[in-house]
Amino acid sequence: MTAPIIGIHHITAMASDAQRNIDFYVSVLGLRLVKRSINQDAPDVYHLYYGDETGTPGTAMTFFPFGRAARGTRGSGEISRVAFAVPPSSQLYWTQRLRSFGIAVDGPNTQFGEPVLTFPDPDGLLIELVFTERQTLRAPWKQGPVPSEHAIKAFYGVTMNLSDAGPTEEVLRDLLGAAIVSREGNRMRYSIGVGDHAAMIDLIADATMPHARQSAGSVHHIAWRVTDDASEEYWRSKVEEHGLAPTEVIDRFYFHSIYFREPGGILYEIATDNPGFTVDEPLESLGSKLVLPPWYEVHRSAIERSLPPIHLPERRDLQ
Ligand code: ZN
């Protein structure tokens, strides 16, 4: 059986304040809050999922907002930037939009021939908008504040900071099937995935970089996308045969996952398309209320009391 990695499934990061996180990703970036759930390993912390209209794998950026968490510090062994693909004709729109929110924007700078705007989210996580013809197949959130012709389409890719790129490259290439694209300065670019779903993975190696300290503003893990449970089992065996240590398959309710740490220190997940975000709410009302995995329902009132109140931005604020 061959079941290639399709691309990125989701990326999960840590944040501090939940409402500030929602205000940024919904009101500023125009992503849809597609799921308001809890961290299954710490149910007094939200798990917020943002994405396109349906939270299609490849668009889902998720956060654990830990409240008063201190900021992490950048370093090696982590994903240092998350890049989204936007249409090439939207450069002026996004430059003006981000400035109108008072966001400090760096760029446009050219990376591998494409213009890129870089700016921090409220916790200092660096976000990039890449103006690109890639990722054309995605349908943005129709009710969102950003007009469809300018909306974020999907993940473009990520930048990984490493003390030594070699072992990370080996896993990307020989295990996950990534292909080298090009090198520019100290940045090495790999492509991982199938066709239009493929993501760009940039590696920056610097042996003098201190190790990252992960907290608010840090990426927690990246999940690679596979179609179904049979593919998941296939990849679990492949990871094990490669000498890495995957977890058992874990039921994340919206997808099924394994996790393993790659040798550069970054946590990888492999997650399935099934069952998806509409398994417990209809498409129209995704993200409008707190949903819990069924095995947590018995604790709902205690969980609700422990979580800070949050709200979606009013329609009139979405412009
Ligand atoms: Zn995950």
PDB file of C-alpha atoms and ligand atoms in Angstrom:
ATOM      1  CA  MET A   1       0.000   0.000   0.000  1.00  0.00           C
ATOM      2  CA  THR A   2       1.148   3.515  -0.636  1.00  0.00           C
ATOM      3  CA  ALA A   3      -0.526   6.336   1.194  1.00  0.00           C
ATOM      4  CA  PRO A   4       1.472   9.508   0.698  1.00  0.00           C
ATOM      5  CA  ILE A   5       1.481  12.414   3.101  1.00  0.00           C
ATOM      6  CA  ILE A   6      -0.968  14.809   1.405  1.00  0.00           C
ATOM      7  CA  GLY A   7       0.359  17.985   3.005  1.00  0.00           C
ATOM      8  CA  ILE A   8      -0.188  19.754   6.317  1.00  0.00           C
ATOM      9  CA  HIS A   9      -3.275  18.683   8.295  1.00  0.00           C
ATOM     10  CA  HIS A  10      -3.111  21.311  11.060  1.00  0.00           C
ATOM     11  CA  ILE A  11      -0.639  23.324  13.095  1.00  0.00           C
ATOM     12  CA  THR A  12      -1.080  23.787  16.832  1.00  0.00           C
ATOM     13  CA  ALA A  13       0.455  26.607  18.838  1.00  0.00           C
ATOM     14  CA  MET A  14       0.293  27.976  22.356  1.00  0.00           C
ATOM     15  CA  ALA A  15      -1.198  31.348  23.242  1.00  0.00           C
ATOM     16  CA  SER A  16      -1.948  33.375  26.361  1.00  0.00           C
ATOM     17  CA  ASP A  17      -5.326  35.153  26.289  1.00  0.00           C
ATOM     18  CA  ALA A  18      -8.093  33.247  24.457  1.00  0.00           C
ATOM     19  CA  GLN A  19     -10.167  36.294  23.483  1.00  0.00           C
ATOM     20  CA  ARG A  20      -7.154  38.152  22.067  1.00  0.00           C
ATOM     21  CA  ASN A  21      -6.343  35.027  20.056  1.00  0.00           C
ATOM     22  CA  ILE A  22      -9.889  34.931  18.621  1.00  0.00           C
ATOM     23  CA  ASP A  23      -9.873  38.660  17.859  1.00  0.00           C
ATOM     24  CA  PHE A  24      -6.648  38.298  15.869  1.00  0.00           C
ATOM     25  CA  TYR A  25      -7.309  35.115  13.904  1.00  0.00           C
ATOM     26  CA  VAL A  26     -10.982  35.892  13.173  1.00  0.00           C
ATOM     27  CA  SER A  27     -11.185  39.704  12.975  1.00  0.00           C
ATOM     28  CA  VAL A  28      -7.753  40.425  11.492  1.00  0.00           C
ATOM     29  CA  LEU A  29      -6.790  37.337   9.485  1.00  0.00           C
ATOM     30  CA  GLY A  30     -10.388  36.433   8.610  1.00  0.00           C
ATOM     31  CA  LEU A  31     -10.206  32.760   9.492  1.00  0.00           C
ATOM     32  CA  ARG A  32     -13.348  31.048  10.730  1.00  0.00           C
ATOM     33  CA  LEU A  33     -13.484  29.735  14.315  1.00  0.00           C
ATOM     34  CA  VAL A  34     -14.509  26.211  13.316  1.00  0.00           C
ATOM     35  CA  LYS A  35     -14.254  24.540  16.703  1.00  0.00           C
ATOM     36  CA  ARG A  36     -14.384  25.690  20.312  1.00  0.00           C
ATOM     37  CA  SER A  37     -13.281  22.708  22.338  1.00  0.00           C
ATOM     38  CA  ILE A  38     -10.830  21.799  25.104  1.00  0.00           C
ATOM     39  CA  ASN A  39      -7.287  20.544  25.345  1.00  0.00           C
ATOM     40  CA  GLN A  40      -7.914  16.835  25.857  1.00  0.00           C
ATOM     41  CA  ASP A  41      -4.830  16.584  28.064  1.00  0.00           C
ATOM     42  CA  ALA A  42      -5.715  19.706  30.125  1.00  0.00           C
ATOM     43  CA  PRO A  43      -9.506  20.226  29.991  1.00  0.00           C
ATOM     44  CA  ASP A  44      -9.355  23.580  31.806  1.00  0.00           C
ATOM     45  CA  VAL A  45      -7.687  25.027  28.674  1.00  0.00           C
ATOM     46  CA  TYR A  46      -9.537  25.726  25.452  1.00  0.00           C
ATOM     47  CA  HIS A  47      -8.562  24.196  22.137  1.00  0.00           C
ATOM     48  CA  LEU A  48      -9.541  26.754  19.478  1.00  0.00           C
ATOM     49  CA  TYR A  49      -9.500  25.758  15.814  1.00  0.00           C
ATOM     50  CA  TYR A  50      -9.482  28.245  12.950  1.00  0.00           C
ATOM     51  CA  GLY A  51      -9.734  27.453   9.260  1.00  0.00           C
ATOM     52  CA  ASP A  52     -11.647  27.925   6.059  1.00  0.00           C
ATOM     53  CA  GLU A  53     -15.433  27.478   5.774  1.00  0.00           C
ATOM     54  CA  THR A  54     -15.318  23.845   6.929  1.00  0.00           C
ATOM     55  CA  GLY A  55     -11.917  23.672   8.608  1.00  0.00           C
ATOM     56  CA  THR A  56     -10.555  21.618   5.721  1.00  0.00           C
ATOM     57  CA  PRO A  57      -7.307  19.852   6.609  1.00  0.00           C
ATOM     58  CA  GLY A  58      -4.517  22.098   5.367  1.00  0.00           C
ATOM     59  CA  THR A  59      -6.259  25.232   6.627  1.00  0.00           C
ATOM     60  CA  ALA A  60      -6.602  24.440  10.335  1.00  0.00           C
ATOM     61  CA  MET A  61      -4.545  26.540  12.750  1.00  0.00           C
ATOM     62  CA  THR A  62      -5.268  25.603  16.337  1.00  0.00           C
ATOM     63  CA  PHE A  63      -4.337  27.073  19.720  1.00  0.00           C
ATOM     64  CA  PHE A  64      -4.117  26.199  23.367  1.00  0.00           C
ATOM     65  CA  PRO A  65      -4.621  29.573  25.135  1.00  0.00           C
ATOM     66  CA  PHE A  66      -3.071  29.127  28.578  1.00  0.00           C
ATOM     67  CA  GLY A  67      -4.251  32.447  30.049  1.00  0.00           C
ATOM     68  CA  ARG A  68      -1.403  34.210  31.777  1.00  0.00           C
ATOM     69  CA  ALA A  69       1.350  32.138  30.165  1.00  0.00           C
ATOM     70  CA  ALA A  70       4.718  33.848  29.671  1.00  0.00           C
ATOM     71  CA  ARG A  71       6.066  34.184  26.151  1.00  0.00           C
ATOM     72  CA  GLY A  72       8.275  31.476  24.774  1.00  0.00           C
ATOM     73  CA  THR A  73      11.682  32.338  23.346  1.00  0.00           C
ATOM     74  CA  ARG A  74      12.703  31.460  19.806  1.00  0.00           C
ATOM     75  CA  GLY A  75      15.503  29.025  19.234  1.00  0.00           C
ATOM     76  CA  SER A  76      16.424  25.736  17.691  1.00  0.00           C
ATOM     77  CA  GLY A  77      14.224  22.657  17.669  1.00  0.00           C
ATOM     78  CA  GLU A  78      10.993  24.422  16.813  1.00  0.00           C
ATOM     79  CA  ILE A  79       8.796  25.829  14.075  1.00  0.00           C
ATOM     80  CA  SER A  80       9.552  29.544  14.120  1.00  0.00           C
ATOM     81  CA  ARG A  81       7.136  30.811  11.449  1.00  0.00           C
ATOM     82  CA  VAL A  82       3.767  29.767  10.058  1.00  0.00           C
ATOM     83  CA  ALA A  83       3.032  30.863   6.492  1.00  0.00           C
ATOM     84  CA  PHE A  84      -0.384  31.199   4.826  1.00  0.00           C
ATOM     85  CA  ALA A  85      -1.009  31.412   1.086  1.00  0.00           C
ATOM     86  CA  VAL A  86      -2.916  34.446  -0.223  1.00  0.00           C
ATOM     87  CA  PRO A  87      -3.580  35.488  -3.834  1.00  0.00           C
ATOM     88  CA  PRO A  88      -0.800  37.371  -5.637  1.00  0.00           C
ATOM     89  CA  SER A  89      -3.123  40.317  -6.343  1.00  0.00           C
ATOM     90  CA  SER A  90      -3.819  40.912  -2.629  1.00  0.00           C
ATOM     91  CA  GLN A  91      -0.550  42.469  -1.566  1.00  0.00           C
ATOM     92  CA  LEU A  92      -1.819  46.036  -1.243  1.00  0.00           C
ATOM     93  CA  TYR A  93      -5.022  44.872   0.443  1.00  0.00           C
ATOM     94  CA  TRP A  94      -3.168  42.952   3.159  1.00  0.00           C
ATOM     95  CA  THR A  95      -0.494  45.581   3.702  1.00  0.00           C
ATOM     96  CA  GLN A  96      -3.186  48.193   4.318  1.00  0.00           C
ATOM     97  CA  ARG A  97      -5.398  45.849   6.340  1.00  0.00           C
ATOM     98  CA  LEU A  98      -2.630  44.817   8.745  1.00  0.00           C
ATOM     99  CA  ARG A  99      -1.475  48.426   9.178  1.00  0.00           C
ATOM    100  CA  SER A 100      -5.070  49.516   9.868  1.00  0.00           C
ATOM    101  CA  PHE A 101      -5.024  47.166  12.875  1.00  0.00           C
ATOM    102  CA  GLY A 102      -1.740  48.713  14.063  1.00  0.00           C
ATOM    103  CA  ILE A 103       0.237  45.558  13.341  1.00  0.00           C
ATOM    104  CA  ALA A 104       3.988  45.947  12.772  1.00  0.00           C
ATOM    105  CA  VAL A 105       4.523  44.452   9.325  1.00  0.00           C
ATOM    106  CA  ASP A 106       7.915  43.539   7.907  1.00  0.00           C
ATOM    107  CA  GLY A 107       8.056  43.447   4.123  1.00  0.00           C
ATOM    108  CA  PRO A 108       7.157  42.715   1.481  1.00  0.00           C
ATOM    109  CA  ASN A 109      10.387  40.724   1.265  1.00  0.00           C
ATOM    110  CA  THR A 110      11.054  38.271  -1.522  1.00  0.00           C
ATOM    111  CA  GLN A 111      11.580  34.594  -0.625  1.00  0.00           C
ATOM    112  CA  PHE A 112      12.145  32.113  -3.424  1.00  0.00           C
ATOM    113  CA  GLY A 113      10.705  34.634  -5.890  1.00  0.00           C
ATOM    114  CA  GLU A 114       7.470  35.358  -4.015  1.00  0.00           C
ATOM    115  CA  PRO A 115       6.561  38.434  -1.925  1.00  0.00           C
ATOM    116  CA  VAL A 116       6.087  37.758   1.798  1.00  0.00           C
ATOM    117  CA  LEU A 117       4.701  39.913   4.636  1.00  0.00           C
ATOM    118  CA  THR A 118       5.836  38.919   8.131  1.00  0.00           C
ATOM    119  CA  PHE A 119       4.177  40.045  11.375  1.00  0.00           C
ATOM    120  CA  PRO A 120       3.642  38.771  14.917  1.00  0.00           C
ATOM    121  CA  ASP A 121       0.381  37.458  16.336  1.00  0.00           C
ATOM    122  CA  PRO A 122      -0.613  38.819  19.797  1.00  0.00           C
ATOM    123  CA  ASP A 123       1.732  36.336  21.511  1.00  0.00           C
ATOM    124  CA  GLY A 124       4.685  36.981  19.216  1.00  0.00           C
ATOM    125  CA  LEU A 125       4.262  33.968  16.915  1.00  0.00           C
ATOM    126  CA  LEU A 126       5.558  35.073  13.516  1.00  0.00           C
ATOM    127  CA  ILE A 127       2.973  34.758  10.760  1.00  0.00           C
ATOM    128  CA  GLU A 128       3.822  35.084   7.077  1.00  0.00           C
ATOM    129  CA  LEU A 129       1.465  35.850   4.212  1.00  0.00           C
ATOM    130  CA  VAL A 130       2.937  34.576   0.950  1.00  0.00           C
ATOM    131  CA  PHE A 131       1.481  36.057  -2.248  1.00  0.00           C
ATOM    132  CA  THR A 132       1.394  32.999  -4.433  1.00  0.00           C
ATOM    133  CA  GLU A 133      -0.411  31.049  -7.130  1.00  0.00           C
ATOM    134  CA  ARG A 134      -0.159  27.970  -4.921  1.00  0.00           C
ATOM    135  CA  GLN A 135      -3.067  26.474  -2.929  1.00  0.00           C
ATOM    136  CA  THR A 136      -5.695  27.555  -5.456  1.00  0.00           C
ATOM    137  CA  LEU A 137      -8.280  24.913  -4.610  1.00  0.00           C
ATOM    138  CA  ARG A 138      -9.422  26.265  -1.260  1.00  0.00           C
ATOM    139  CA  ALA A 139     -12.762  27.935  -0.534  1.00  0.00           C
ATOM    140  CA  PRO A 140     -12.472  30.668   2.097  1.00  0.00           C
ATOM    141  CA  TRP A 141     -15.003  31.471   4.807  1.00  0.00           C
ATOM    142  CA  LYS A 142     -17.803  33.251   2.958  1.00  0.00           C
ATOM    143  CA  GLN A 143     -19.161  35.159   5.996  1.00  0.00           C
ATOM    144  CA  GLY A 144     -15.719  36.350   7.063  1.00  0.00           C
ATOM    145  CA  PRO A 145     -14.440  39.916   7.229  1.00  0.00           C
ATOM    146  CA  VAL A 146     -11.956  39.497   4.357  1.00  0.00           C
ATOM    147  CA  PRO A 147     -13.439  39.549   0.825  1.00  0.00           C
ATOM    148  CA  SER A 148     -13.124  36.131  -0.842  1.00  0.00           C
ATOM    149  CA  GLU A 149     -10.743  37.391  -3.522  1.00  0.00           C
ATOM    150  CA  HIS A 150      -8.194  38.358  -0.837  1.00  0.00           C
ATOM    151  CA  ALA A 151      -8.852  35.668   1.765  1.00  0.00           C
ATOM    152  CA  ILE A 152      -6.256  33.276   3.161  1.00  0.00           C
ATOM    153  CA  LYS A 153      -6.476  30.071   1.144  1.00  0.00           C
ATOM    154  CA  ALA A 154      -4.545  27.538   3.226  1.00  0.00           C
ATOM    155  CA  PHE A 155      -1.194  26.970   4.851  1.00  0.00           C
ATOM    156  CA  TYR A 156       1.716  27.755   2.571  1.00  0.00           C
ATOM    157  CA  GLY A 157       4.225  26.097   4.876  1.00  0.00           C
ATOM    158  CA  VAL A 158       6.434  26.587   7.907  1.00  0.00           C
ATOM    159  CA  THR A 159       9.993  27.530   8.829  1.00  0.00           C
ATOM    160  CA  MET A 160      11.877  25.172  11.120  1.00  0.00           C
ATOM    161  CA  ASN A 161      14.832  26.413  13.201  1.00  0.00           C
ATOM    162  CA  LEU A 162      17.425  23.725  13.801  1.00  0.00           C
ATOM    163  CA  SER A 163      20.902  23.456  15.266  1.00  0.00           C
ATOM    164  CA  ASP A 164      21.707  20.850  12.589  1.00  0.00           C
ATOM    165  CA  ALA A 165      19.402  20.383   9.599  1.00  0.00           C
ATOM    166  CA  GLY A 166      20.774  16.969   8.589  1.00  0.00           C
ATOM    167  CA  PRO A 167      18.710  14.604  10.771  1.00  0.00           C
ATOM    168  CA  THR A 168      15.513  16.620  10.168  1.00  0.00           C
ATOM    169  CA  GLU A 169      16.110  16.541   6.407  1.00  0.00           C
ATOM    170  CA  GLU A 170      16.670  12.814   6.537  1.00  0.00           C
ATOM    171  CA  VAL A 171      13.275  12.215   8.169  1.00  0.00           C
ATOM    172  CA  LEU A 172      11.463  14.666   5.893  1.00  0.00           C
ATOM    173  CA  ARG A 173      13.003  13.147   2.780  1.00  0.00           C
ATOM    174  CA  ASP A 174      13.486   9.448   3.492  1.00  0.00           C
ATOM    175  CA  LEU A 175      10.516   8.843   5.772  1.00  0.00           C
ATOM    176  CA  LEU A 176       7.871  11.415   4.810  1.00  0.00           C
ATOM    177  CA  GLY A 177       8.668  11.715   1.102  1.00  0.00           C
ATOM    178  CA  ALA A 178       9.548  15.421   1.002  1.00  0.00           C
ATOM    179  CA  ALA A 179      11.535  16.679  -2.006  1.00  0.00           C
ATOM    180  CA  ILE A 180      14.150  19.409  -1.988  1.00  0.00           C
ATOM    181  CA  VAL A 181      13.025  22.492  -3.899  1.00  0.00           C
ATOM    182  CA  SER A 182      15.872  24.932  -3.612  1.00  0.00           C
ATOM    183  CA  ARG A 183      18.317  26.713  -1.360  1.00  0.00           C
ATOM    184  CA  GLU A 184      18.487  30.469  -0.762  1.00  0.00           C
ATOM    185  CA  GLY A 185      21.150  31.781   1.618  1.00  0.00           C
ATOM    186  CA  ASN A 186      20.920  29.772   4.836  1.00  0.00           C
ATOM    187  CA  ARG A 187      17.378  28.645   4.002  1.00  0.00           C
ATOM    188  CA  MET A 188      16.741  25.220   2.508  1.00  0.00           C
ATOM    189  CA  ARG A 189      13.304  24.553   1.079  1.00  0.00           C
ATOM    190  CA  TYR A 190      11.535  21.205   0.907  1.00  0.00           C
ATOM    191  CA  SER A 191       8.116  20.462  -0.536  1.00  0.00           C
ATOM    192  CA  ILE A 192       5.947  17.868   1.179  1.00  0.00           C
ATOM    193  CA  GLY A 193       2.613  16.608  -0.058  1.00  0.00           C
ATOM    194  CA  VAL A 194       0.602  15.963  -3.167  1.00  0.00           C
ATOM    195  CA  GLY A 195      -0.101  18.453  -5.975  1.00  0.00           C
ATOM    196  CA  ASP A 196      -1.820  21.636  -4.885  1.00  0.00           C
ATOM    197  CA  HIS A 197      -1.927  20.412  -1.281  1.00  0.00           C
ATOM    198  CA  ALA A 198       1.854  20.334  -0.967  1.00  0.00           C
ATOM    199  CA  ALA A 199       3.412  22.608   1.665  1.00  0.00           C
ATOM    200  CA  MET A 200       6.783  24.348   1.667  1.00  0.00           C
ATOM    201  CA  ILE A 201       9.042  23.482   4.588  1.00  0.00           C
ATOM    202  CA  ASP A 202      11.977  25.855   5.056  1.00  0.00           C
ATOM    203  CA  LEU A 203      14.871  24.741   7.238  1.00  0.00           C
ATOM    204  CA  ILE A 204      17.242  27.234   8.837  1.00  0.00           C
ATOM    205  CA  ALA A 205      20.255  25.646  10.508  1.00  0.00           C
ATOM    206  CA  ASP A 206      22.394  27.509  13.035  1.00  0.00           C
ATOM    207  CA  ALA A 207      24.549  25.560  15.462  1.00  0.00           C
ATOM    208  CA  THR A 208      24.973  28.635  17.680  1.00  0.00           C
ATOM    209  CA  MET A 209      21.238  29.125  18.228  1.00  0.00           C
ATOM    210  CA  PRO A 210      20.083  28.373  21.793  1.00  0.00           C
ATOM    211  CA  HIS A 211      17.304  25.839  22.250  1.00  0.00           C
ATOM    212  CA  ALA A 212      13.796  27.261  21.990  1.00  0.00           C
ATOM    213  CA  ARG A 213      11.837  27.624  25.218  1.00  0.00           C
ATOM    214  CA  GLN A 214       8.248  26.815  24.402  1.00  0.00           C
ATOM    215  CA  SER A 215       5.370  28.801  25.862  1.00  0.00           C
ATOM    216  CA  ALA A 216       2.833  31.336  24.544  1.00  0.00           C
ATOM    217  CA  GLY A 217       3.665  32.234  20.943  1.00  0.00           C
ATOM    218  CA  SER A 218       5.401  28.912  20.263  1.00  0.00           C
ATOM    219  CA  VAL A 219       4.258  26.264  17.816  1.00  0.00           C
ATOM    220  CA  HIS A 220       3.531  23.084  19.761  1.00  0.00           C
ATOM    221  CA  HIS A 221       3.426  20.652  16.831  1.00  0.00           C
ATOM    222  CA  ILE A 222       2.715  20.221  13.143  1.00  0.00           C
ATOM    223  CA  ALA A 223       0.337  17.528  11.912  1.00  0.00           C
ATOM    224  CA  TRP A 224       0.831  15.908   8.543  1.00  0.00           C
ATOM    225  CA  ARG A 225      -2.270  14.891   6.645  1.00  0.00           C
ATOM    226  CA  VAL A 226      -3.305  11.376   5.611  1.00  0.00           C
ATOM    227  CA  THR A 227      -6.685  10.308   4.275  1.00  0.00           C
ATOM    228  CA  ASP A 228      -7.971   7.551   6.522  1.00  0.00           C
ATOM    229  CA  ASP A 229      -7.375   5.056   9.328  1.00  0.00           C
ATOM    230  CA  ALA A 230      -5.690   2.498   7.085  1.00  0.00           C
ATOM    231  CA  SER A 231      -3.161   5.153   6.028  1.00  0.00           C
ATOM    232  CA  GLU A 232      -2.636   6.046   9.667  1.00  0.00           C
ATOM    233  CA  GLU A 233      -1.740   2.430  10.522  1.00  0.00           C
ATOM    234  CA  TYR A 234       0.559   2.300   7.491  1.00  0.00           C
ATOM    235  CA  TRP A 235       2.375   5.438   8.651  1.00  0.00           C
ATOM    236  CA  ARG A 236       2.580   4.249  12.243  1.00  0.00           C
ATOM    237  CA  SER A 237       4.491   1.174  11.029  1.00  0.00           C
ATOM    238  CA  LYS A 238       6.686   3.264   8.728  1.00  0.00           C
ATOM    239  CA  VAL A 239       7.635   5.652  11.549  1.00  0.00           C
ATOM    240  CA  GLU A 240       8.473   2.726  13.797  1.00  0.00           C
ATOM    241  CA  GLU A 241      10.532   0.987  11.069  1.00  0.00           C
ATOM    242  CA  HIS A 242      12.441   4.238  10.664  1.00  0.00           C
ATOM    243  CA  GLY A 243      13.606   3.928  14.269  1.00  0.00           C
ATOM    244  CA  LEU A 244      11.384   6.646  15.702  1.00  0.00           C
ATOM    245  CA  ALA A 245       8.875   6.145  18.490  1.00  0.00           C
ATOM    246  CA  PRO A 246       5.262   6.866  17.502  1.00  0.00           C
ATOM    247  CA  THR A 247       2.447   6.894  20.056  1.00  0.00           C
ATOM    248  CA  GLU A 248      -0.488   4.552  19.683  1.00  0.00           C
ATOM    249  CA  VAL A 249      -3.297   5.930  17.515  1.00  0.00           C
ATOM    250  CA  ILE A 250      -5.120   8.505  19.662  1.00  0.00           C
ATOM    251  CA  ASP A 251      -8.756   9.445  19.054  1.00  0.00           C
ATOM    252  CA  ARG A 252      -8.826  13.255  18.830  1.00  0.00           C
ATOM    253  CA  PHE A 253     -12.522  12.998  17.987  1.00  0.00           C
ATOM    254  CA  TYR A 254     -12.228  15.184  14.845  1.00  0.00           C
ATOM    255  CA  PHE A 255      -9.304  13.118  13.547  1.00  0.00           C
ATOM    256  CA  HIS A 256      -7.182  10.159  14.584  1.00  0.00           C
ATOM    257  CA  SER A 257      -3.547  10.812  15.374  1.00  0.00           C
ATOM    258  CA  ILE A 258      -0.118   9.485  16.124  1.00  0.00           C
ATOM    259  CA  TYR A 259       2.689  11.644  17.483  1.00  0.00           C
ATOM    260  CA  PHE A 260       6.464  11.349  17.374  1.00  0.00           C
ATOM    261  CA  ARG A 261       9.400  13.678  17.902  1.00  0.00           C
ATOM    262  CA  GLU A 262      11.704  14.082  14.937  1.00  0.00           C
ATOM    263  CA  PRO A 263      15.455  14.141  15.662  1.00  0.00           C
ATOM    264  CA  GLY A 264      15.720  17.951  15.387  1.00  0.00           C
ATOM    265  CA  GLY A 265      13.352  18.250  18.367  1.00  0.00           C
ATOM    266  CA  ILE A 266      10.093  19.168  16.615  1.00  0.00           C
ATOM    267  CA  LEU A 267       6.921  17.288  17.552  1.00  0.00           C
ATOM    268  CA  TYR A 268       5.179  15.745  14.536  1.00  0.00           C
ATOM    269  CA  GLU A 269       1.668  14.361  14.374  1.00  0.00           C
ATOM    270  CA  ILE A 270       0.072  12.386  11.546  1.00  0.00           C
ATOM    271  CA  ALA A 271      -3.693  12.961  11.422  1.00  0.00           C
ATOM    272  CA  THR A 272      -6.568  11.610   9.342  1.00  0.00           C
ATOM    273  CA  ASP A 273      -9.176  13.489   7.304  1.00  0.00           C
ATOM    274  CA  ASN A 274     -11.910  11.523   9.008  1.00  0.00           C
ATOM    275  CA  PRO A 275     -14.239  12.189  10.729  1.00  0.00           C
ATOM    276  CA  GLY A 276     -13.804  15.997  10.429  1.00  0.00           C
ATOM    277  CA  PHE A 277     -15.274  18.991  12.240  1.00  0.00           C
ATOM    278  CA  THR A 278     -18.915  18.430  11.293  1.00  0.00           C
ATOM    279  CA  VAL A 279     -19.048  15.217  13.330  1.00  0.00           C
ATOM    280  CA  ASP A 280     -20.625  17.037  16.300  1.00  0.00           C
ATOM    281  CA  GLU A 281     -22.002  20.339  14.909  1.00  0.00           C
ATOM    282  CA  PRO A 282     -23.645  21.388  11.636  1.00  0.00           C
ATOM    283  CA  LEU A 283     -21.545  23.354   9.171  1.00  0.00           C
ATOM    284  CA  GLU A 284     -23.524  26.593   9.696  1.00  0.00           C
ATOM    285  CA  SER A 285     -22.882  26.781  13.432  1.00  0.00           C
ATOM    286  CA  LEU A 286     -19.318  25.429  13.656  1.00  0.00           C
ATOM    287  CA  GLY A 287     -17.451  27.086  16.516  1.00  0.00           C
ATOM    288  CA  SER A 288     -20.479  28.842  18.000  1.00  0.00           C
ATOM    289  CA  LYS A 289     -20.523  26.932  21.295  1.00  0.00           C
ATOM    290  CA  LEU A 290     -18.281  24.800  23.485  1.00  0.00           C
ATOM    291  CA  VAL A 291     -18.200  21.222  22.251  1.00  0.00           C
ATOM    292  CA  LEU A 292     -16.600  18.414  24.235  1.00  0.00           C
ATOM    293  CA  PRO A 293     -15.506  14.949  23.256  1.00  0.00           C
ATOM    294  CA  PRO A 294     -18.331  12.650  24.456  1.00  0.00           C
ATOM    295  CA  TRP A 295     -16.184  11.177  27.226  1.00  0.00           C
ATOM    296  CA  TYR A 296     -15.897  14.669  28.809  1.00  0.00           C
ATOM    297  CA  GLU A 297     -19.640  15.526  28.675  1.00  0.00           C
ATOM    298  CA  VAL A 298     -20.169  14.188  32.187  1.00  0.00           C
ATOM    299  CA  HIS A 299     -17.777  16.923  33.434  1.00  0.00           C
ATOM    300  CA  ARG A 300     -19.282  19.728  31.317  1.00  0.00           C
ATOM    301  CA  SER A 301     -20.415  22.058  34.107  1.00  0.00           C
ATOM    302  CA  ALA A 302     -17.059  21.898  35.931  1.00  0.00           C
ATOM    303  CA  ILE A 303     -15.185  22.427  32.651  1.00  0.00           C
ATOM    304  CA  GLU A 304     -17.363  25.409  31.707  1.00  0.00           C
ATOM    305  CA  ARG A 305     -16.743  27.006  35.102  1.00  0.00           C
ATOM    306  CA  SER A 306     -12.972  26.628  34.716  1.00  0.00           C
ATOM    307  CA  LEU A 307     -12.770  28.256  31.257  1.00  0.00           C
ATOM    308  CA  PRO A 308     -12.696  32.035  30.733  1.00  0.00           C
ATOM    309  CA  PRO A 309     -15.709  33.490  28.863  1.00  0.00           C
ATOM    310  CA  ILE A 310     -15.029  34.141  25.171  1.00  0.00           C
ATOM    311  CA  HIS A 311     -17.123  35.537  22.342  1.00  0.00           C
ATOM    312  CA  LEU A 312     -16.932  35.798  18.596  1.00  0.00           C
ATOM    313  CA  PRO A 313     -16.448  39.308  17.247  1.00  0.00           C
ATOM    314  CA  GLU A 314     -19.748  41.082  16.481  1.00  0.00           C
ATOM    315  CA  ARG A 315     -20.645  41.209  12.826  1.00  0.00           C
ATOM    316  CA  ARG A 316     -20.180  44.974  12.805  1.00  0.00           C
ATOM    317  CA  ASP A 317     -16.580  44.568  14.005  1.00  0.00           C
ATOM    318  CA  LEU A 318     -15.789  42.206  11.154  1.00  0.00           C
ATOM    319  CA  GLN A 319     -14.656  44.447   8.348  1.00  0.00           C
TER     320      GLN A 319
HETATM  321 ZN    ZN B   1      -2.519  18.223  16.615  1.00  0.00          ZN
END
